[in-house]
mmCIF file of C-alpha atoms in Angstrom:
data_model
loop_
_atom_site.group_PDB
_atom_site.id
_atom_site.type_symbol
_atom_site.label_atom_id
_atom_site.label_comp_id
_atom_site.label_asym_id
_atom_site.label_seq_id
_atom_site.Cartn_x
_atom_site.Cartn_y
_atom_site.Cartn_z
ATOM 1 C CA UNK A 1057 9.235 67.184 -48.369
ATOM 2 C CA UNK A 1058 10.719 64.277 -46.412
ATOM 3 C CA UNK A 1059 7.394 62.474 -46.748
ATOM 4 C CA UNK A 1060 7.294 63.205 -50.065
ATOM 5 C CA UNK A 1061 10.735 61.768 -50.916
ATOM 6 C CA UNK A 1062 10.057 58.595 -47.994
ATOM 7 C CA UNK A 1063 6.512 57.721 -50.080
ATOM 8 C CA UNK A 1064 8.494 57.857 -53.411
ATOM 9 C CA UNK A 1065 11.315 55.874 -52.204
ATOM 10 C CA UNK A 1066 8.950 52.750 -50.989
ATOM 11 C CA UNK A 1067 6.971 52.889 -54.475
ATOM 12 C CA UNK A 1068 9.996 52.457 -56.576
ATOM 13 C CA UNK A 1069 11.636 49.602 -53.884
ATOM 14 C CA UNK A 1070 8.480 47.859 -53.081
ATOM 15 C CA UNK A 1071 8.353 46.016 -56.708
ATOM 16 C CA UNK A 1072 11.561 44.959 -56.270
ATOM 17 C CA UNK A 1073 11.275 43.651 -52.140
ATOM 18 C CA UNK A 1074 8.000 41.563 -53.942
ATOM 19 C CA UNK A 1075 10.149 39.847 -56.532
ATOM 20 C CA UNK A 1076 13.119 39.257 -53.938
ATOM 21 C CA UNK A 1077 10.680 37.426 -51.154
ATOM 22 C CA UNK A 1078 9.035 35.589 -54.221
ATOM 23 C CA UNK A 1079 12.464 34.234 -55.263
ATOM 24 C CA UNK A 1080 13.258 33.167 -51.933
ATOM 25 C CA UNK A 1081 10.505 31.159 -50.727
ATOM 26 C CA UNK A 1082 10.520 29.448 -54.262
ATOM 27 C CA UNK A 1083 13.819 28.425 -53.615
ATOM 28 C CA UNK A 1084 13.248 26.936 -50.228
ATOM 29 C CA UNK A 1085 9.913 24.733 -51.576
ATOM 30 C CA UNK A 1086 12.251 23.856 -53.988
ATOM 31 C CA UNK A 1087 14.915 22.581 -51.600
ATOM 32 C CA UNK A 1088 12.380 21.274 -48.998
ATOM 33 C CA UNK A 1089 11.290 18.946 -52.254
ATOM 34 C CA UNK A 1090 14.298 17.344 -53.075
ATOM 35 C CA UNK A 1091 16.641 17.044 -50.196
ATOM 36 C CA UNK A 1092 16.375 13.894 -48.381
ATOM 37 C CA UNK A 1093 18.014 12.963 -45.275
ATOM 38 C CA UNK A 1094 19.493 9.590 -44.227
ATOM 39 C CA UNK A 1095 21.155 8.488 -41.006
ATOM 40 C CA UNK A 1096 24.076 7.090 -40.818
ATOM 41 C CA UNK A 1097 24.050 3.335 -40.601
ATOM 42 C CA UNK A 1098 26.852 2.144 -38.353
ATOM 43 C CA UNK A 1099 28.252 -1.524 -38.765
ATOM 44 C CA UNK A 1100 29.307 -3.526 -35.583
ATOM 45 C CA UNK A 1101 31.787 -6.007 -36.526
ATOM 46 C CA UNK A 1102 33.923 -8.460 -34.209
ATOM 47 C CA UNK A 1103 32.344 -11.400 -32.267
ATOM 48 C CA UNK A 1104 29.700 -9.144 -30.396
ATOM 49 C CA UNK A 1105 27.996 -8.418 -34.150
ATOM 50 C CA UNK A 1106 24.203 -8.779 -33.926
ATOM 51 C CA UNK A 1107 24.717 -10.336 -30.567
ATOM 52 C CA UNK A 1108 21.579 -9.946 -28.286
ATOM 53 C CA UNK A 1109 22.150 -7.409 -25.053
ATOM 54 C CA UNK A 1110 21.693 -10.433 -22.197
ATOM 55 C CA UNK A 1111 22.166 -13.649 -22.976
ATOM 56 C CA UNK A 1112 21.638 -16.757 -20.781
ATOM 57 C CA UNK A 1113 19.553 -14.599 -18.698
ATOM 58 C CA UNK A 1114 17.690 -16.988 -16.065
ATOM 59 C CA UNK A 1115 13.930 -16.341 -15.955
ATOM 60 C CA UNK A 1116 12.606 -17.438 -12.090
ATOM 61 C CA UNK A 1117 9.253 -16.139 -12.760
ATOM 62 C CA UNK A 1118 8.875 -16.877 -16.523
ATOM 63 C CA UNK A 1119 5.789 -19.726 -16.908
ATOM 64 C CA UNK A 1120 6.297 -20.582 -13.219
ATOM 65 C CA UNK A 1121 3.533 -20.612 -10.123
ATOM 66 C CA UNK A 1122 5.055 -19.152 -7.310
ATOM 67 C CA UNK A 1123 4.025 -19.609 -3.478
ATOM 68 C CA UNK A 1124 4.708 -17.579 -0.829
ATOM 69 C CA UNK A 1125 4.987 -18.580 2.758
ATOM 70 C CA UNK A 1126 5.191 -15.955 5.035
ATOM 71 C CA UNK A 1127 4.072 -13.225 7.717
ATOM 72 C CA UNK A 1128 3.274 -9.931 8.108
ATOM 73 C CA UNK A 1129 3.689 -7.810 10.722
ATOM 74 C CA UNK A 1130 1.626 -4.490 11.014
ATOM 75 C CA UNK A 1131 3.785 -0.892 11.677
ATOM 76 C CA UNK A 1132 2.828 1.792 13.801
ATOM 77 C CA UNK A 1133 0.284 0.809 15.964
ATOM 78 C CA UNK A 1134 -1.300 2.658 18.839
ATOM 79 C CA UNK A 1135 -3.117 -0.038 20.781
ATOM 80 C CA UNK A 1136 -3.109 -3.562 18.914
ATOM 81 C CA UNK A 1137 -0.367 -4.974 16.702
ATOM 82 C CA UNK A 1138 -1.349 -7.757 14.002
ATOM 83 C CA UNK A 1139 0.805 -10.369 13.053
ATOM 84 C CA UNK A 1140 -0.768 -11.934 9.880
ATOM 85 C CA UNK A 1141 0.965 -15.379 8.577
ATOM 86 C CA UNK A 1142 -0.501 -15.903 5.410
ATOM 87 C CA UNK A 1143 -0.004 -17.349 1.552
ATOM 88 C CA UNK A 1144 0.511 -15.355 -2.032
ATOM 89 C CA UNK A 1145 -0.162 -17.430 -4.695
ATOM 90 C CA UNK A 1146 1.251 -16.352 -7.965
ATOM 91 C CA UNK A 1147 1.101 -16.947 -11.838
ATOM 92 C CA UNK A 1148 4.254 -15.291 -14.307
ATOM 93 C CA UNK A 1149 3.209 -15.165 -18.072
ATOM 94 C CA UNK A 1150 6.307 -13.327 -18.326
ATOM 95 C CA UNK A 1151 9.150 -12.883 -16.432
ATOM 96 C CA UNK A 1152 8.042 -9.220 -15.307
ATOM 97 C CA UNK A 1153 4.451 -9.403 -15.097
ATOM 98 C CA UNK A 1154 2.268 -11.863 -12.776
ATOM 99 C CA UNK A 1155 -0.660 -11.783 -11.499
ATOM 100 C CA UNK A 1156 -1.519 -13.316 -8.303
ATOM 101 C CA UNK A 1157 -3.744 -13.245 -4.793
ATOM 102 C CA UNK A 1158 -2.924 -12.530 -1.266
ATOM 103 C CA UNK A 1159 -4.712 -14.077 1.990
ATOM 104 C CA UNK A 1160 -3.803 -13.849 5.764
ATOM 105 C CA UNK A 1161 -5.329 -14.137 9.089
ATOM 106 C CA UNK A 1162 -4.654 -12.027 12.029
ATOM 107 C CA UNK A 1163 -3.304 -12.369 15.269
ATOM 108 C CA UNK A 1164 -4.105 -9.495 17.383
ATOM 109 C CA UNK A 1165 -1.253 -8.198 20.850
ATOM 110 C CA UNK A 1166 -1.296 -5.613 22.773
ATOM 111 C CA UNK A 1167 1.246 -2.557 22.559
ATOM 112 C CA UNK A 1168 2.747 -0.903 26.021
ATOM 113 C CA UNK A 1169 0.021 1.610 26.019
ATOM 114 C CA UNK A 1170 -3.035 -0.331 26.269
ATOM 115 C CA UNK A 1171 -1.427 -2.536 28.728
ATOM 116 C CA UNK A 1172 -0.533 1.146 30.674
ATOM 117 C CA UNK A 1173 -4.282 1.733 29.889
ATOM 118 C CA UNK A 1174 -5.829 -1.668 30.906
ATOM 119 C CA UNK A 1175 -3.826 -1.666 34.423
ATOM 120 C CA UNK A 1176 -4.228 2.246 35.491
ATOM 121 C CA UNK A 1177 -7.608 3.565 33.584
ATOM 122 C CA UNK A 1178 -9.291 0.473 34.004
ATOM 123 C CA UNK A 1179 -8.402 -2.034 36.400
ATOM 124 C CA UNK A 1180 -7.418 -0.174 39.254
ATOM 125 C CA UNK A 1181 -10.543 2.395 39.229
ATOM 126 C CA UNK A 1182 -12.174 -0.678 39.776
ATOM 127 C CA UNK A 1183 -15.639 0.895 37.665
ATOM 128 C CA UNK A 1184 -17.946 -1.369 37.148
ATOM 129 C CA UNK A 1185 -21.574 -1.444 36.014
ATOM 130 C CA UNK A 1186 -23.597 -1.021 39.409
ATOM 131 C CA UNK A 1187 -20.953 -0.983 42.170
ATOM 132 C CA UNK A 1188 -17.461 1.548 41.470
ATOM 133 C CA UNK A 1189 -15.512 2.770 43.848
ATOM 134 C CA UNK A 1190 -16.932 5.380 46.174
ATOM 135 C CA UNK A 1191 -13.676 7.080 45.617
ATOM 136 C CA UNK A 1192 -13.507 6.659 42.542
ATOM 137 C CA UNK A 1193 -16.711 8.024 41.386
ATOM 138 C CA UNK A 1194 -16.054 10.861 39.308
ATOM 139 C CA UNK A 1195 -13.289 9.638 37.324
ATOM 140 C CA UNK A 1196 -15.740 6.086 36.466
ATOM 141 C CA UNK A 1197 -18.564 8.535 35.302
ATOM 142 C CA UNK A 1198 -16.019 10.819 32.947
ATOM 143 C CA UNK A 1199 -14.680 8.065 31.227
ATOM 144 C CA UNK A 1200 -17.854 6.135 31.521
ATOM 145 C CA UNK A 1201 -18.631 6.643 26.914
ATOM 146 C CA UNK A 1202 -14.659 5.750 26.447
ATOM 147 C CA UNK A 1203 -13.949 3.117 28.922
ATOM 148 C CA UNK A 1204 -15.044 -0.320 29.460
ATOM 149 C CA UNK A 1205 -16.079 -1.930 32.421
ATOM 150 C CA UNK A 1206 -16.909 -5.381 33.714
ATOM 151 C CA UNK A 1207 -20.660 -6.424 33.974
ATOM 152 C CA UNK A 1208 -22.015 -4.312 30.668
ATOM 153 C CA UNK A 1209 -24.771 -6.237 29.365
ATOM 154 C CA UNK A 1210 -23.714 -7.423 25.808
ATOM 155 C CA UNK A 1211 -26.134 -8.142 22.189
ATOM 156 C CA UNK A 1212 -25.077 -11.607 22.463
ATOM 157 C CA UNK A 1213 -26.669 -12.303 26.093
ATOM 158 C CA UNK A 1214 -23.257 -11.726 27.682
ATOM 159 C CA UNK A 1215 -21.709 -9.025 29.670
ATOM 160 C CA UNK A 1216 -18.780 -6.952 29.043
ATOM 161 C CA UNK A 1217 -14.893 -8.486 30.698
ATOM 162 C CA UNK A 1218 -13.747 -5.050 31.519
ATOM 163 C CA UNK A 1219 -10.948 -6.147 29.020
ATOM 164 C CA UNK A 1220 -10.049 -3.435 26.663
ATOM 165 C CA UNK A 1221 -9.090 -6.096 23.737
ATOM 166 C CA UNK A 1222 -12.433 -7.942 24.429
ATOM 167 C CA UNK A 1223 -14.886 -4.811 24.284
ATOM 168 C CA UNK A 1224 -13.644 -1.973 22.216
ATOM 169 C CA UNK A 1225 -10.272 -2.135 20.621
ATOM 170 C CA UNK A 1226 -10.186 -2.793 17.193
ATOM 171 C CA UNK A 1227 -8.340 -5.066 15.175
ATOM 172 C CA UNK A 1228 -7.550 -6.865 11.779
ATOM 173 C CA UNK A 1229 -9.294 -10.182 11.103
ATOM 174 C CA UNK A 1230 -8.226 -10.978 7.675
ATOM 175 C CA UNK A 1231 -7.091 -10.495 4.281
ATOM 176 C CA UNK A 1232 -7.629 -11.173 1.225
ATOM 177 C CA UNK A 1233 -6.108 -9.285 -1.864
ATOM 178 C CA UNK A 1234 -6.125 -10.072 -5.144
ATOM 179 C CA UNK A 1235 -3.080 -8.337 -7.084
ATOM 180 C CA UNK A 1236 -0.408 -7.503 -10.005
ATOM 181 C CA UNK A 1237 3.077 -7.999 -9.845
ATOM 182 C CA UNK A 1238 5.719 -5.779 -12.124
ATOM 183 C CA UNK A 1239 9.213 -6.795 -12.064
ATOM 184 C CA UNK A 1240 11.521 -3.994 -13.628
ATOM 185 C CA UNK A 1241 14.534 -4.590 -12.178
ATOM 186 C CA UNK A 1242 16.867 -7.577 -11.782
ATOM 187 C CA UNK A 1243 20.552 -8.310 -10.874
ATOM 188 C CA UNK A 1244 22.972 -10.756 -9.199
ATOM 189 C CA UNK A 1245 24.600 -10.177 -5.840
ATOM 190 C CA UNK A 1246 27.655 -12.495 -5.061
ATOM 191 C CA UNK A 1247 28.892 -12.590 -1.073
ATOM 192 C CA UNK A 1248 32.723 -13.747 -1.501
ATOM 193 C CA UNK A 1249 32.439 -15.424 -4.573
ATOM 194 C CA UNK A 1250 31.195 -17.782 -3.125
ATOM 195 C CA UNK A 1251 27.410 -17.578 -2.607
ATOM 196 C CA UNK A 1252 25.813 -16.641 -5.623
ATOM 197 C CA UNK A 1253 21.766 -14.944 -5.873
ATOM 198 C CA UNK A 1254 19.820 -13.696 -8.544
ATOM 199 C CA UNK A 1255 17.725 -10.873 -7.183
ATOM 200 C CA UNK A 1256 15.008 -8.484 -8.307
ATOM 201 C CA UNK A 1257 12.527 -5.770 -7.445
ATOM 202 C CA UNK A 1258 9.030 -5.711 -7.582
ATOM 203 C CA UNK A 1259 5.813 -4.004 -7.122
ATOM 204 C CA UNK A 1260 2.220 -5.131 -6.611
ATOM 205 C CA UNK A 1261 -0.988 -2.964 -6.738
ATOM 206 C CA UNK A 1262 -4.058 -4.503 -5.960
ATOM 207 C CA UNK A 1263 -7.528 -4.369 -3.878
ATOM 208 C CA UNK A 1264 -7.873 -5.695 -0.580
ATOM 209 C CA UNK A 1265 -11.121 -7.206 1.569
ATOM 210 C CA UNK A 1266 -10.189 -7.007 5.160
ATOM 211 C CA UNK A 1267 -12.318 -8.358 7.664
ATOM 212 C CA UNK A 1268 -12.449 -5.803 10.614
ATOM 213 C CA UNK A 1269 -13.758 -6.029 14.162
ATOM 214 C CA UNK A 1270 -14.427 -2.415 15.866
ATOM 215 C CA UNK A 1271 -16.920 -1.249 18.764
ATOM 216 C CA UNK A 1272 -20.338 -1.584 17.752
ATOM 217 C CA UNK A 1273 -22.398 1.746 17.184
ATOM 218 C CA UNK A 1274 -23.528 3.060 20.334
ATOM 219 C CA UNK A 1275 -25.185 7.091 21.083
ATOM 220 C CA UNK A 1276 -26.475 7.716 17.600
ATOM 221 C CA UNK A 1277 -26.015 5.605 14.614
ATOM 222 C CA UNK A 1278 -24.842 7.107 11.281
ATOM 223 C CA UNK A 1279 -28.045 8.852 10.371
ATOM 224 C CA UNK A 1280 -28.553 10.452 13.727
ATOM 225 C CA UNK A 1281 -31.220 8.486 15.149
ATOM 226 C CA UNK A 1282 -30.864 7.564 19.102
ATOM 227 C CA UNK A 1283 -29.841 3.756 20.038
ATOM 228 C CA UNK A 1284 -28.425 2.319 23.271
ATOM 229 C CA UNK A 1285 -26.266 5.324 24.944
ATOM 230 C CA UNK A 1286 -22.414 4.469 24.640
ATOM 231 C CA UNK A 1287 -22.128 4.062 29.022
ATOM 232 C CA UNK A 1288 -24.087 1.075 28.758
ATOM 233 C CA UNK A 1289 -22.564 -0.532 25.584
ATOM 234 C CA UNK A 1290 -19.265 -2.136 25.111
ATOM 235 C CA UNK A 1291 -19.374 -4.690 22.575
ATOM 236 C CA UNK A 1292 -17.255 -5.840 18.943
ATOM 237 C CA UNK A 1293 -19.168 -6.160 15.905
ATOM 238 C CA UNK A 1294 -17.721 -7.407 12.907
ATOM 239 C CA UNK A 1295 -17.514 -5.907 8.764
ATOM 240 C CA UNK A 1296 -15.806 -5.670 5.784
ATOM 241 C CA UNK A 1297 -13.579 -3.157 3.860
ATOM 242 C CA UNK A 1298 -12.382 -2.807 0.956
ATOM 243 C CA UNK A 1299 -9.582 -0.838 0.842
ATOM 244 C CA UNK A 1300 -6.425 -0.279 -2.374
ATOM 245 C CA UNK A 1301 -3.279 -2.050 -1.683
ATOM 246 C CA UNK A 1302 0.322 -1.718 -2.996
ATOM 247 C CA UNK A 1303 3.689 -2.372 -1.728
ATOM 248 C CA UNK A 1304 7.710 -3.117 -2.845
ATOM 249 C CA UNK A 1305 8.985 -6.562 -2.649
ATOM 250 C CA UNK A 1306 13.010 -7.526 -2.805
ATOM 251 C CA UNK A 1307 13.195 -11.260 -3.081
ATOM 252 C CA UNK A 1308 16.711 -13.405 -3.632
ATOM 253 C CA UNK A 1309 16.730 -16.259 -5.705
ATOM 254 C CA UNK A 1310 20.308 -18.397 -4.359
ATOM 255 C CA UNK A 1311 21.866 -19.753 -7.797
ATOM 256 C CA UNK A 1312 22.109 -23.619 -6.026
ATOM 257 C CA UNK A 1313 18.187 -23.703 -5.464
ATOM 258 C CA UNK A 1314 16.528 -23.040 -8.699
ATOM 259 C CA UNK A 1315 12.796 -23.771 -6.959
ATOM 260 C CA UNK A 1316 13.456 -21.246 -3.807
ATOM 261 C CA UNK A 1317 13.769 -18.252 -2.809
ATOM 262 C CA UNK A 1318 13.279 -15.621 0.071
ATOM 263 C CA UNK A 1319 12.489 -11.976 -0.033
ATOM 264 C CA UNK A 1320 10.375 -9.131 1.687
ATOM 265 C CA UNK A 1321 8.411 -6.772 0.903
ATOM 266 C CA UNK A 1322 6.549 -3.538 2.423
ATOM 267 C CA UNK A 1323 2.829 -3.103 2.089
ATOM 268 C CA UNK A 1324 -0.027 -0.277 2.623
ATOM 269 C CA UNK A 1325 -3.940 -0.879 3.009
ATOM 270 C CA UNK A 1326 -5.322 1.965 3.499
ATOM 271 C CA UNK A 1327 -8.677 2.719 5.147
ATOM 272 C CA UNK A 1328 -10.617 4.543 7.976
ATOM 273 C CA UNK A 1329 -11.014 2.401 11.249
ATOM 274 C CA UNK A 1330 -11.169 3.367 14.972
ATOM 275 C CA UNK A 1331 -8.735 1.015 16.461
ATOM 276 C CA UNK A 1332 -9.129 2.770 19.583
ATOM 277 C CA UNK A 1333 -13.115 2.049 20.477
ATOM 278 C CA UNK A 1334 -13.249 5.750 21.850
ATOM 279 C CA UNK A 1335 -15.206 8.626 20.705
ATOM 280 C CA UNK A 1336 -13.114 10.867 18.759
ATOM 281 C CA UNK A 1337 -15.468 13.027 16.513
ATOM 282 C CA UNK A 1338 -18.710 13.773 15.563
ATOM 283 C CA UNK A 1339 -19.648 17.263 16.924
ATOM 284 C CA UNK A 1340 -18.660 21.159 16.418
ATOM 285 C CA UNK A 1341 -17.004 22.577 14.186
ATOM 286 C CA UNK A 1342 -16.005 20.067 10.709
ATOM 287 C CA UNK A 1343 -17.499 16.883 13.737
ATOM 288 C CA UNK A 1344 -13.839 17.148 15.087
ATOM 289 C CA UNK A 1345 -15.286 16.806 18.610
ATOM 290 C CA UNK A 1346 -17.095 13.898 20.647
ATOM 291 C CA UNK A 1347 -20.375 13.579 20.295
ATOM 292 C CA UNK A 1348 -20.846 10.822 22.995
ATOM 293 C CA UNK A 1349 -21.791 8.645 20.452
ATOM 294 C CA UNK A 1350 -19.591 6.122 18.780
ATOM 295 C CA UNK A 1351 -20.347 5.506 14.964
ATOM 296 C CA UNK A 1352 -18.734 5.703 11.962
ATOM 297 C CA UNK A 1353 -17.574 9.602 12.262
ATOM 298 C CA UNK A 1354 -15.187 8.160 14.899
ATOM 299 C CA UNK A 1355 -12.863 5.852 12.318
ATOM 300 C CA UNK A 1356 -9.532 8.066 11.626
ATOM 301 C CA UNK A 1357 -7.830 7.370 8.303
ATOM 302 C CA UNK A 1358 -4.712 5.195 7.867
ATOM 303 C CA UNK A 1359 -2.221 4.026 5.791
ATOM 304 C CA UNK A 1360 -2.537 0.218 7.529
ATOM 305 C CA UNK A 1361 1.581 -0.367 6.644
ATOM 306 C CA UNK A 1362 3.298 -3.810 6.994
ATOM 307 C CA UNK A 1363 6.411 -5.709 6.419
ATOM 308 C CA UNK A 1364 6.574 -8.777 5.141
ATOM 309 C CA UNK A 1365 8.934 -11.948 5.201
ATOM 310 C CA UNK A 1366 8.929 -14.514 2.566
ATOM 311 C CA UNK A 1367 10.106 -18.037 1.747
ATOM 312 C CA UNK A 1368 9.309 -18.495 -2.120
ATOM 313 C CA UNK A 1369 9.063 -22.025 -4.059
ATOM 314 C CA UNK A 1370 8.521 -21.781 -7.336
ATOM 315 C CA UNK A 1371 6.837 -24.698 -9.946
ATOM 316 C CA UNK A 1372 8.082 -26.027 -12.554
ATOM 317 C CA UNK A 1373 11.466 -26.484 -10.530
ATOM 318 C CA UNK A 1374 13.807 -25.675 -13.352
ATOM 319 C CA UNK A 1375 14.467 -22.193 -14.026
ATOM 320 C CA UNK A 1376 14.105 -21.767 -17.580
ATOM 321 C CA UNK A 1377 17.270 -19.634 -19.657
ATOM 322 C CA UNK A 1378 16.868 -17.457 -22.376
ATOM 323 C CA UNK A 1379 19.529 -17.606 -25.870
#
């Protein structure tokens, strides 16, 4: 019975539901079609009316060739720091974009530790090629793949100095990097009221060619095959790598000077070297173990970071101004 009465109940509603969901979807297209909606214009009136956000805005990089005198000086080194004057050369279309190139040369000194590890490893074991130390036997033939000693026969008719720097530390020749510049921020910093600078933010992202020097391939070159065993090789070769770079610049532009400035900026190349000249890897388990061979399975990767100082002269000498 109550299915009865339910079944009758839905035939003699369902007409009607029909019609009412008909009625109210027409009414919606029909709303849909001719409302319109406008935002509401607002009008600025009183001397800043259609006034532009920034005006007499100095552009220092707008149209102008910039050079950069300066040095870098490498971070967070193990055995050799680099200290690379160089020159950036740049061109500004805009006053936030440029595009520009990067060169420096290297200057190679030692840190505490390899001076700890020329004096007590090497010097005063006293290993040399024919001749070590009777007492001193053992500990010349351990270190006899990672350690240099004087009287090594070398490629170039030579022989070895027993100097670490000389025979198996690596080191940073030179750079070259061309790059792009992106200026989104600027501002003015005042000291006193008195001394008055401009002053942005930028960043650069570019590649870099660095001329390396590391220990030449000794025990096994890269495809395995036998060459001159690593105890009676201790010798620099040189290469190239290319290698991303990027890096944040702050750079001051003192109101009084309109054709300098000075700023600095931190920088990252990075790329596998072995700045150490030892054998690090190359057997067991993922080659994380020496090999007694000294190849390219020995380079560890990193970030090759740097600081930078800057004097900046820009050309044309006048700082354009905007409206």
């Amino acid at each position: 019975m109550m299915r009865r009465f339910v079944n009758n109940l839905c035939a003699s509603r369902l007409p009607q539901l029909r019609r009412g969901i008909v009625a109210v979807l027409a009414g919606a297209a029909a709303l849909g079609a001719t409302a319109s909606v406008e935002a509401q214009e607002i009008q600025l009136t009183g001397p800043l009316a259609g006034a532009p956000a920034v005006r007499q805005l100095r552009l220092h990089r707008k149209g102008r060739v910039e050079i950069a005198l300066g040095s870098s000086f490498t971070l967070l080194d193990e055995y050799q720091r680099t200290i690379l004057p160089g020159l950036r050369v740049s061109w500004h279309p805009t006053d936030w974009l440029g595009f520009g190139i990067w060169g420096a040369y290297g200057i190679s000194t030692t840190t505490s530790l390899t001076d700890e590890l020329q004096g007590k490893a090497v010097d005063s074991r006293a290993c040399s090629s024919t001749t070590p130390a009777p007492e001193n036997v053992q500990p010349c033939k351990l270190t006899a793949v990672n350690l240099t000693r004087p009287g090594i026969a070398q490629s170039t008719g030579g022989a070895s100095t027993g100097l670490l720097v000389d025979d198996q530390l690596g080191k940073i020749q030179f750079v070259a990097a061309p790059q792009i510049n992106v200026v989104p921020f600027r501002g003015k910093l005042s000291l006193f009221g008195a001394l008055t600078a401009d002053t942005d933010i930028s960043f650069f992202a570019g590649a870099a060619f660095v001329g390396v020097q590391e220990r030449m391939a000794c025990g096994q070159d890269d495809d395995g095959n036998p060459i001159t065993a690593c105890a009676s090789s201790f010798e620099l070769e040189s290469g190239l790598r290319i290698a991303p770079t990027f890096g944040v610049g702050w750079n001051f532009y003192p109101r009084q000077l309109e054709f300098f400035g000075f700023g600095a900026e931190w920088r990252a190349m990075p790329f596998s070297r072995n700045t150490s000249g030892f054998d690090n890897a190359g057997a067991g388990n993922d080659e994380a173990f020496p090999d007694t061979a000294v190849n390219s399975k020995d380079r560890q990767f990193r970030f090759n970071s740097m600081i930078t100082v800057n004097l900046l002269f820009s050309f044309p000498h006048r700082v354009k101004i905007s409206e």
